PDB file of C-alpha atoms in Angstrom:
ATOM      1  CA  MET A   1      -9.036 -25.850   2.573  1.00 52.00           C
ATOM      2  CA  SER A   2      -7.478 -23.167   0.086  1.00 63.00           C
ATOM      3  CA  SER A   3      -4.554 -24.248  -1.779  1.00 85.00           C
ATOM      4  CA  SER A   4      -2.666 -20.880  -1.933  1.00 96.00           C
ATOM      5  CA  VAL A   5      -2.639 -17.661   0.042  1.00 98.00           C
ATOM      6  CA  ARG A   6      -1.270 -15.095  -2.255  1.00 97.00           C
ATOM      7  CA  ALA A   7      -0.356 -12.215  -1.002  1.00 98.00           C
ATOM      8  CA  VAL A   8       0.272  -9.648  -3.564  1.00 98.00           C
ATOM      9  CA  PHE A   9       0.931  -5.643  -2.581  1.00 98.00           C
ATOM     10  CA  PHE A  10       2.779  -2.171  -3.464  1.00 98.00           C
ATOM     11  CA  SER A  11       5.121  -1.260  -1.162  1.00 98.00           C
ATOM     12  CA  PRO A  12       7.552   1.245  -2.040  1.00 97.00           C
ATOM     13  CA  THR A  13       9.128   1.757   1.929  1.00 96.00           C
ATOM     14  CA  ARG A  14       7.821  -1.449   2.576  1.00 96.00           C
ATOM     15  CA  THR A  15       5.620  -0.978   5.678  1.00 97.00           C
ATOM     16  CA  THR A  16       2.765  -2.015   3.022  1.00 98.00           C
ATOM     17  CA  LYS A  17       4.703  -5.490   2.920  1.00 98.00           C
ATOM     18  CA  THR A  18       4.954  -5.984   6.384  1.00 98.00           C
ATOM     19  CA  ILE A  19       1.435  -6.146   7.143  1.00 98.00           C
ATOM     20  CA  THR A  20       0.195  -7.500   3.915  1.00 98.00           C
ATOM     21  CA  GLU A  21       2.958 -10.571   4.468  1.00 98.00           C
ATOM     22  CA  THR A  22       1.546 -10.395   8.404  1.00 98.00           C
ATOM     23  CA  VAL A  23      -2.310 -11.057   7.411  1.00 98.00           C
ATOM     24  CA  ALA A  24      -1.482 -13.479   4.640  1.00 98.00           C
ATOM     25  CA  ASN A  25       0.924 -15.509   7.124  1.00 98.00           C
ATOM     26  CA  ALA A  26      -1.858 -15.816   9.748  1.00 98.00           C
ATOM     27  CA  LEU A  27      -4.395 -16.021   7.800  1.00 98.00           C
ATOM     28  CA  SER A  28      -2.813 -19.438   5.919  1.00 98.00           C
ATOM     29  CA  ALA A  29      -2.276 -21.784   9.220  1.00 97.00           C
ATOM     30  CA  PRO A  30      -5.673 -22.210  10.066  1.00 97.00           C
ATOM     31  CA  LEU A  31      -6.429 -23.128   5.936  1.00 96.00           C
ATOM     32  CA  GLU A  32      -3.144 -25.768   5.931  1.00 96.00           C
ATOM     33  CA  ALA A  33      -2.467 -24.042   2.948  1.00 96.00           C
ATOM     34  CA  ALA A  34       0.903 -22.383   0.765  1.00 96.00           C
ATOM     35  CA  ARG A  35       2.173 -19.208   0.463  1.00 96.00           C
ATOM     36  CA  ALA A  36       2.889 -17.060  -2.396  1.00 96.00           C
ATOM     37  CA  THR A  37       4.277 -13.707  -2.489  1.00 97.00           C
ATOM     38  CA  VAL A  38       3.868 -11.301  -5.700  1.00 97.00           C
ATOM     39  CA  ASP A  39       5.590  -7.972  -5.210  1.00 97.00           C
ATOM     40  CA  LEU A  40       4.499  -5.341  -7.565  1.00 97.00           C
ATOM     41  CA  THR A  41       6.412  -2.526  -6.453  1.00 97.00           C
ATOM     42  CA  LEU A  42       9.685  -2.626  -8.889  1.00 96.00           C
ATOM     43  CA  PRO A  43       8.948  -2.998 -12.491  1.00 92.00           C
ATOM     44  CA  GLY A  44      11.097  -5.462 -13.530  1.00 89.00           C
ATOM     45  CA  GLN A  45       9.211  -8.253 -10.562  1.00 89.00           C
ATOM     46  CA  ARG A  46       5.846  -7.508 -12.201  1.00 93.00           C
ATOM     47  CA  PRO A  47       4.159 -10.494 -13.346  1.00 92.00           C
ATOM     48  CA  ALA A  48       2.437 -10.215 -16.457  1.00 90.00           C
ATOM     49  CA  ASP A  49      -0.567 -11.838 -14.862  1.00 93.00           C
ATOM     50  CA  VAL A  50      -1.069 -12.846 -11.046  1.00 95.00           C
ATOM     51  CA  VAL A  51      -4.058 -15.981 -11.790  1.00 96.00           C
ATOM     52  CA  CYS A  52      -5.497 -17.091  -8.454  1.00 97.00           C
ATOM     53  CA  GLU A  53      -8.072 -20.511  -8.743  1.00 95.00           C
ATOM     54  CA  ALA A  54     -11.576 -20.623  -6.666  1.00 95.00           C
ATOM     55  CA  ASP A  55      -9.551 -22.199  -3.522  1.00 95.00           C
ATOM     56  CA  ASP A  56      -7.236 -20.001  -3.502  1.00 97.00           C
ATOM     57  CA  VAL A  57      -7.245 -16.506  -1.322  1.00 98.00           C
ATOM     58  CA  LEU A  58      -6.228 -13.269  -2.465  1.00 98.00           C
ATOM     59  CA  VAL A  59      -4.690 -11.030   0.477  1.00 98.00           C
ATOM     60  CA  PHE A  60      -3.827  -7.600  -1.627  1.00 98.00           C
ATOM     61  CA  GLY A  61      -1.896  -4.483  -0.339  1.00 98.00           C
ATOM     62  CA  PHE A  62      -1.124  -1.017  -0.718  1.00 98.00           C
ATOM     63  CA  PRO A  63      -0.357   2.822   0.419  1.00 98.00           C
ATOM     64  CA  VAL A  64      -2.935   4.819  -0.117  1.00 97.00           C
ATOM     65  CA  TYR A  65      -2.004   8.188  -2.239  1.00 96.00           C
ATOM     66  CA  ALA A  66      -4.447  11.125  -1.144  1.00 93.00           C
ATOM     67  CA  GLY A  67      -6.747   8.940  -0.623  1.00 95.00           C
ATOM     68  CA  ARG A  68      -6.833   6.449  -3.630  1.00 96.00           C
ATOM     69  CA  VAL A  69      -4.964   3.222  -4.581  1.00 97.00           C
ATOM     70  CA  PRO A  70      -1.884   4.916  -5.979  1.00 95.00           C
ATOM     71  CA  VAL A  71      -2.644   5.628 -10.022  1.00 91.00           C
ATOM     72  CA  LEU A  72       0.511   2.893 -10.916  1.00 92.00           C
ATOM     73  CA  LEU A  73      -2.177   0.609  -9.417  1.00 94.00           C
ATOM     74  CA  ARG A  74      -4.954   0.761 -11.559  1.00 87.00           C
ATOM     75  CA  GLU A  75      -2.978  -0.458 -14.753  1.00 88.00           C
ATOM     76  CA  GLN A  76      -2.291  -3.785 -12.501  1.00 92.00           C
ATOM     77  CA  PHE A  77      -5.657  -4.564 -11.708  1.00 95.00           C
ATOM     78  CA  ALA A  78      -5.889  -5.573 -15.788  1.00 93.00           C
ATOM     79  CA  HIS A  79      -3.090  -8.266 -15.111  1.00 95.00           C
ATOM     80  CA  LEU A  80      -5.559  -9.475 -12.067  1.00 97.00           C
ATOM     81  CA  SER A  81      -7.737 -12.855 -12.817  1.00 97.00           C
ATOM     82  CA  GLY A  82      -9.839 -14.769 -10.063  1.00 97.00           C
ATOM     83  CA  GLN A  83     -13.437 -17.192 -10.247  1.00 97.00           C
ATOM     84  CA  ASP A  84     -14.740 -15.707  -7.373  1.00 96.00           C
ATOM     85  CA  THR A  85     -11.586 -15.922  -4.974  1.00 97.00           C
ATOM     86  CA  PRO A  86     -11.881 -14.628  -1.813  1.00 97.00           C
ATOM     87  CA  ALA A  87     -10.287 -11.331  -1.762  1.00 98.00           C
ATOM     88  CA  VAL A  88      -8.678  -9.150   1.641  1.00 98.00           C
ATOM     89  CA  VAL A  89      -8.678  -5.694   0.217  1.00 98.00           C
ATOM     90  CA  VAL A  90      -5.062  -4.530   2.875  1.00 98.00           C
ATOM     91  CA  GLY A  91      -4.647  -0.446   2.914  1.00 98.00           C
ATOM     92  CA  LEU A  92      -1.904   1.571   4.495  1.00 98.00           C
ATOM     93  CA  TYR A  93      -2.451   5.086   5.280  1.00 98.00           C
ATOM     94  CA  GLY A  94      -0.934   7.230   6.767  1.00 97.00           C
ATOM     95  CA  ASN A  95      -2.225   8.362   9.654  1.00 98.00           C
ATOM     96  CA  ARG A  96      -4.503  11.402   8.028  1.00 97.00           C
ATOM     97  CA  ASP A  97      -7.817   8.522   6.513  1.00 97.00           C
ATOM     98  CA  PHE A  98      -7.887   6.383   3.844  1.00 98.00           C
ATOM     99  CA  ASP A  99     -10.952   7.835   2.412  1.00 97.00           C
ATOM    100  CA  ASP A 100     -12.139   5.818  -0.579  1.00 98.00           C
ATOM    101  CA  ALA A 101      -9.142   4.012  -1.167  1.00 98.00           C
ATOM    102  CA  LEU A 102     -10.358   0.253  -0.136  1.00 98.00           C
ATOM    103  CA  LEU A 103     -13.696   0.711  -2.139  1.00 98.00           C
ATOM    104  CA  GLU A 104     -12.435   1.332  -4.769  1.00 98.00           C
ATOM    105  CA  ALA A 105      -9.238  -1.630  -4.035  1.00 98.00           C
ATOM    106  CA  ALA A 106     -12.654  -3.794  -3.630  1.00 98.00           C
ATOM    107  CA  ASP A 107     -14.503  -2.591  -6.722  1.00 97.00           C
ATOM    108  CA  GLN A 108     -11.723  -3.307  -9.052  1.00 97.00           C
ATOM    109  CA  LEU A 109     -10.598  -6.352  -7.477  1.00 98.00           C
ATOM    110  CA  ALA A 110     -14.559  -7.286  -7.793  1.00 97.00           C
ATOM    111  CA  GLU A 111     -14.311  -7.021 -11.318  1.00 97.00           C
ATOM    112  CA  ARG A 112     -11.815  -8.994 -12.486  1.00 97.00           C
ATOM    113  CA  GLY A 113     -13.526 -12.360 -10.441  1.00 97.00           C
ATOM    114  CA  PHE A 114     -12.522 -11.728  -6.874  1.00 98.00           C
ATOM    115  CA  THR A 115     -15.159 -12.227  -4.277  1.00 97.00           C
ATOM    116  CA  VAL A 116     -13.649  -9.569  -0.895  1.00 98.00           C
ATOM    117  CA  ILE A 117     -14.966 -10.641   1.883  1.00 98.00           C
ATOM    118  CA  ALA A 118     -13.027  -8.704   4.104  1.00 98.00           C
ATOM    119  CA  ALA A 119     -11.169  -5.018   3.818  1.00 98.00           C
ATOM    120  CA  GLY A 120      -8.715  -3.225   6.386  1.00 98.00           C
ATOM    121  CA  ALA A 121      -7.075  -0.072   6.944  1.00 98.00           C
ATOM    122  CA  PHE A 122      -3.514  -0.133   8.438  1.00 98.00           C
ATOM    123  CA  ILE A 123      -1.571   2.688   9.738  1.00 98.00           C
ATOM    124  CA  GLY A 124       1.657   3.710   8.188  1.00 97.00           C
ATOM    125  CA  GLU A 125       4.584   6.304   8.913  1.00 97.00           C
ATOM    126  CA  HIS A 126       3.669   9.307   6.510  1.00 96.00           C
ATOM    127  CA  SER A 127       6.082   8.688   3.646  1.00 93.00           C
ATOM    128  CA  LEU A 128       6.127  13.074   3.273  1.00 94.00           C
ATOM    129  CA  THR A 129       7.101  12.756   7.588  1.00 95.00           C
ATOM    130  CA  ALA A 130       8.841  10.825  10.207  1.00 94.00           C
ATOM    131  CA  ARG A 131       6.594  13.256  12.754  1.00 96.00           C
ATOM    132  CA  VAL A 132       3.362  11.371  11.575  1.00 97.00           C
ATOM    133  CA  GLY A 133       2.447   8.116  12.551  1.00 97.00           C
ATOM    134  CA  THR A 134       6.207   7.484  13.404  1.00 97.00           C
ATOM    135  CA  ASN A 135       7.389   3.731  13.303  1.00 97.00           C
ATOM    136  CA  ARG A 136       4.245   2.424  12.324  1.00 98.00           C
ATOM    137  CA  PRO A 137       2.930  -0.308  12.113  1.00 98.00           C
ATOM    138  CA  ASP A 138       4.344  -0.568  15.530  1.00 98.00           C
ATOM    139  CA  ASP A 139       4.146  -3.966  17.674  1.00 98.00           C
ATOM    140  CA  ALA A 140       0.500  -3.346  18.009  1.00 98.00           C
ATOM    141  CA  ASP A 141      -0.619  -2.617  14.496  1.00 98.00           C
ATOM    142  CA  ILE A 142       1.373  -6.647  13.567  1.00 98.00           C
ATOM    143  CA  ALA A 143      -1.376  -7.933  16.703  1.00 98.00           C
ATOM    144  CA  THR A 144      -4.482  -6.461  15.124  1.00 98.00           C
ATOM    145  CA  ALA A 145      -2.556  -7.262  11.299  1.00 98.00           C
ATOM    146  CA  ARG A 146      -2.514 -11.169  12.948  1.00 98.00           C
ATOM    147  CA  GLU A 147      -5.311 -11.369  14.570  1.00 98.00           C
ATOM    148  CA  PHE A 148      -7.082  -9.835  11.561  1.00 98.00           C
ATOM    149  CA  GLY A 149      -5.884 -12.937   9.425  1.00 98.00           C
ATOM    150  CA  ARG A 150      -5.547 -15.653  11.713  1.00 98.00           C
ATOM    151  CA  GLU A 151      -9.883 -15.426  12.652  1.00 97.00           C
ATOM    152  CA  LEU A 152     -10.477 -15.095   8.415  1.00 97.00           C
ATOM    153  CA  GLY A 153      -8.412 -18.063   8.188  1.00 97.00           C
ATOM    154  CA  ALA A 154     -10.469 -19.280  10.780  1.00 97.00           C
ATOM    155  CA  ARG A 155     -13.676 -18.676   9.830  1.00 96.00           C
ATOM    156  CA  LEU A 156     -12.637 -19.999   6.098  1.00 96.00           C
ATOM    157  CA  ALA A 157     -11.280 -23.252   7.529  1.00 96.00           C
ATOM    158  CA  ALA A 158     -14.769 -23.989   9.408  1.00 95.00           C
ATOM    159  CA  GLY A 159     -16.786 -23.008   6.260  1.00 93.00           C
ATOM    160  CA  GLU A 160     -17.948 -20.325   7.458  1.00 90.00           C
ATOM    161  CA  ALA A 161     -19.699 -18.060   4.107  1.00 85.00           C
ATOM    162  CA  LEU A 162     -18.379 -15.118   4.425  1.00 88.00           C
ATOM    163  CA  ALA A 163     -20.865 -12.056   3.027  1.00 87.00           C
ATOM    164  CA  ALA A 164     -19.337  -8.894   1.468  1.00 89.00           C
ATOM    165  CA  PRO A 165     -18.877  -7.000   4.191  1.00 95.00           C
ATOM    166  CA  ALA A 166     -20.022  -3.089   4.011  1.00 96.00           C
ATOM    167  CA  ILE A 167     -17.002  -1.098   3.697  1.00 98.00           C
ATOM    168  CA  LYS A 168     -16.330   2.892   4.295  1.00 97.00           C
ATOM    169  CA  GLY A 169     -16.144   4.810   1.083  1.00 96.00           C
ATOM    170  CA  ASN A 170     -17.946   6.713  -1.856  1.00 95.00           C
ATOM    171  CA  ARG A 171     -19.272   5.874  -4.731  1.00 95.00           C
ATOM    172  CA  PRO A 172     -18.295   7.856  -7.099  1.00 93.00           C
ATOM    173  CA  CYS A 173     -14.585   8.000  -5.346  1.00 94.00           C
ATOM    174  CA  LYS A 174     -13.172  11.196  -4.105  1.00 86.00           C
ATOM    175  CA  GLU A 175     -11.528  13.449  -7.276  1.00 88.00           C
ATOM    176  CA  LEU A 176      -8.356  13.819  -7.965  1.00 84.00           C
ATOM    177  CA  LYS A 177      -7.036  16.602  -9.392  1.00 82.00           C
ATOM    178  CA  PRO A 178      -3.745  16.795 -11.294  1.00 81.00           C
ATOM    179  CA  GLY A 179      -1.159  17.720  -8.659  1.00 80.00           C
ATOM    180  CA  PRO A 180       2.035  19.757  -9.409  1.00 87.00           C
ATOM    181  CA  ASP A 181       5.231  18.747 -11.238  1.00 93.00           C
ATOM    182  CA  VAL A 182       7.231  17.784  -7.909  1.00 95.00           C
ATOM    183  CA  ARG A 183      10.658  15.801  -7.954  1.00 96.00           C
ATOM    184  CA  PRO A 184      12.775  14.674  -4.878  1.00 97.00           C
ATOM    185  CA  LEU A 185      15.682  16.984  -4.687  1.00 97.00           C
ATOM    186  CA  THR A 186      19.053  15.213  -3.956  1.00 97.00           C
ATOM    187  CA  THR A 187      22.109  17.050  -1.453  1.00 97.00           C
ATOM    188  CA  ASP A 188      25.860  16.799  -2.139  1.00 97.00           C
ATOM    189  CA  ASP A 189      25.642  14.223   0.228  1.00 97.00           C
ATOM    190  CA  CYS A 190      24.764  12.125  -1.991  1.00 97.00           C
ATOM    191  CA  THR A 191      27.700   9.418  -2.916  1.00 97.00           C
ATOM    192  CA  SER A 192      25.577   7.909  -6.309  1.00 96.00           C
ATOM    193  CA  CYS A 193      25.390   4.365  -4.416  1.00 97.00           C
ATOM    194  CA  GLY A 194      22.424   3.616  -6.870  1.00 97.00           C
ATOM    195  CA  ILE A 195      19.590   2.865  -3.758  1.00 98.00           C
ATOM    196  CA  CYS A 196      17.388   5.280  -5.204  1.00 98.00           C
ATOM    197  CA  VAL A 197      17.732   4.469  -8.462  1.00 98.00           C
ATOM    198  CA  ALA A 198      17.105   0.579  -7.665  1.00 97.00           C
ATOM    199  CA  ARG A 199      13.907   1.504  -5.705  1.00 97.00           C
ATOM    200  CA  CYS A 200      11.810   4.255  -7.784  1.00 98.00           C
ATOM    201  CA  PRO A 201       9.094   2.296  -8.497  1.00 97.00           C
ATOM    202  CA  LEU A 202       9.422   3.985 -11.624  1.00 96.00           C
ATOM    203  CA  GLY A 203      12.202   3.797 -12.913  1.00 96.00           C
ATOM    204  CA  ILE A 204      12.536   7.818 -12.997  1.00 97.00           C
ATOM    205  CA  ILE A 205      16.214   8.074 -11.652  1.00 98.00           C
ATOM    206  CA  HIS A 206      18.995   8.462 -13.764  1.00 97.00           C
ATOM    207  CA  GLU A 207      21.435   5.455 -13.126  1.00 96.00           C
ATOM    208  CA  ASP A 208      24.227   7.776 -14.052  1.00 96.00           C
ATOM    209  CA  ASP A 209      23.158  10.795 -12.104  1.00 96.00           C
ATOM    210  CA  PRO A 210      20.579  10.746  -9.237  1.00 96.00           C
ATOM    211  CA  PHE A 211      20.723  14.099  -9.128  1.00 97.00           C
ATOM    212  CA  LEU A 212      18.212  13.762 -12.503  1.00 97.00           C
ATOM    213  CA  VAL A 213      14.434  12.939 -12.411  1.00 97.00           C
ATOM    214  CA  ASP A 214      12.216  12.769 -14.208  1.00 97.00           C
ATOM    215  CA  ALA A 215       8.855  13.772 -14.809  1.00 96.00           C
ATOM    216  CA  GLY A 216       6.159  11.257 -13.486  1.00 94.00           C
ATOM    217  CA  CYS A 217       6.924  10.794  -9.420  1.00 95.00           C
ATOM    218  CA  LEU A 218       4.038   9.060  -7.001  1.00 93.00           C
ATOM    219  CA  HIS A 219       5.694  11.000  -3.943  1.00 94.00           C
ATOM    220  CA  CYS A 220       6.343   7.217  -2.958  1.00 96.00           C
ATOM    221  CA  CYS A 221       9.347   8.440  -0.705  1.00 96.00           C
ATOM    222  CA  ALA A 222      11.330   5.217  -2.151  1.00 97.00           C
ATOM    223  CA  CYS A 223      14.322   7.606  -2.729  1.00 97.00           C
ATOM    224  CA  VAL A 224      13.831   9.295   0.551  1.00 97.00           C
ATOM    225  CA  LYS A 225      13.635   6.700   3.221  1.00 95.00           C
ATOM    226  CA  GLY A 226      15.853   4.404   1.568  1.00 96.00           C
ATOM    227  CA  CYS A 227      18.642   6.762   1.252  1.00 97.00           C
ATOM    228  CA  PRO A 228      21.737   5.483   3.397  1.00 97.00           C
ATOM    229  CA  GLU A 229      23.084   9.503   3.374  1.00 97.00           C
ATOM    230  CA  ASN A 230      19.710  11.563   4.148  1.00 96.00           C
ATOM    231  CA  ALA A 231      20.560  12.937   0.585  1.00 97.00           C
ATOM    232  CA  LYS A 232      17.270  12.917  -0.783  1.00 97.00           C
ATOM    233  CA  HIS A 233      14.106  15.482   0.037  1.00 96.00           C
ATOM    234  CA  PHE A 234      10.947  16.619  -1.186  1.00 95.00           C
ATOM    235  CA  SER A 235      10.612  20.735  -0.427  1.00 93.00           C
ATOM    236  CA  SER A 236       8.471  22.615  -2.605  1.00 93.00           C
ATOM    237  CA  GLU A 237       5.393  25.164  -1.878  1.00 93.00           C
ATOM    238  CA  SER A 238       2.941  22.489  -2.452  1.00 92.00           C
ATOM    239  CA  THR A 239       4.477  19.744  -0.184  1.00 93.00           C
ATOM    240  CA  ASP A 240       5.554  21.813   2.489  1.00 95.00           C
ATOM    241  CA  MET A 241       1.919  23.368   2.240  1.00 95.00           C
ATOM    242  CA  VAL A 242       1.004  18.836   3.352  1.00 94.00           C
ATOM    243  CA  ILE A 243       3.583  18.572   5.384  1.00 95.00           C
ATOM    244  CA  THR A 244       2.518  21.393   7.748  1.00 96.00           C
ATOM    245  CA  MET A 245      -1.368  20.466   7.480  1.00 97.00           C
ATOM    246  CA  LEU A 246      -0.176  16.580   8.777  1.00 97.00           C
ATOM    247  CA  GLU A 247       2.092  17.457  11.054  1.00 97.00           C
ATOM    248  CA  THR A 248      -0.580  19.932  13.005  1.00 97.00           C
ATOM    249  CA  LYS A 249      -3.925  18.086  12.602  1.00 97.00           C
ATOM    250  CA  CYS A 250      -2.877  15.068  11.943  1.00 98.00           C
ATOM    251  CA  GLN A 251      -0.778  13.953  15.171  1.00 96.00           C
ATOM    252  CA  GLU A 252      -3.625  11.551  17.498  1.00 97.00           C
ATOM    253  CA  ARG A 253      -3.225   8.335  16.998  1.00 97.00           C
ATOM    254  CA  ARG A 254      -5.646   6.873  14.714  1.00 98.00           C
ATOM    255  CA  GLU A 255      -6.097   3.016  14.849  1.00 98.00           C
ATOM    256  CA  ALA A 256      -6.764   0.062  12.771  1.00 98.00           C
ATOM    257  CA  GLU A 257     -10.338  -0.157  11.331  1.00 98.00           C
ATOM    258  CA  LEU A 258     -11.515  -3.530   9.478  1.00 98.00           C
ATOM    259  CA  PHE A 259     -14.636  -4.589   7.738  1.00 98.00           C
ATOM    260  CA  TRP A 260     -15.897  -8.103   7.922  1.00 94.00           C
TER     261      TRP A 260
END
């Protein structure tokens, strides 16, 4: 039996957190294993290292950005270590496509001593527009994640030797071209409550003036979706083009894709 099921995730808008913890909770039950959570979202919460033993199970979750693992997480992989530890990859994408992101994460984990036994691509409301993937993950997504975790836990508890799955994606991964320096805009509805400052994964929104945002924005939209006054938004030639494309071509509901 596993000694601990560790849910490790980066989740600026908290949808990845929901799915990752659902999978981890369901997986831990058949194993009668303890649960541990490591939230990599905020700078002050990121631990120096996450060390997993051979009898642990890692459930690693992240949002898909432009078909890849978020750039910020690439350096975080160096702080993960396993000892042939079973790992499950969970990617959340905004109803367009997850491209190479699951495979990229699996390869990174393998380099850090993990054995990826399964992966799942789930859908969440798109960070840039609530009109795509609206209100997802929904009850059906949660049920799929729960069954995914339960079945994996049952197989591990039964002592099955789970082979590495064939995960959809390409090597080398889809090229990530440098994007324009687009930062969130703030309207006069802002009350300087500080929520956006507290939720920014990069800590680049000024505490003394939330209208000011430094370079390097991930476009994760934690500030946009977390603002109680709807005072934060993105508007630029590039983001407007992306939003138009998403709302035009990505409305048809997509379902989770599981690899195991």
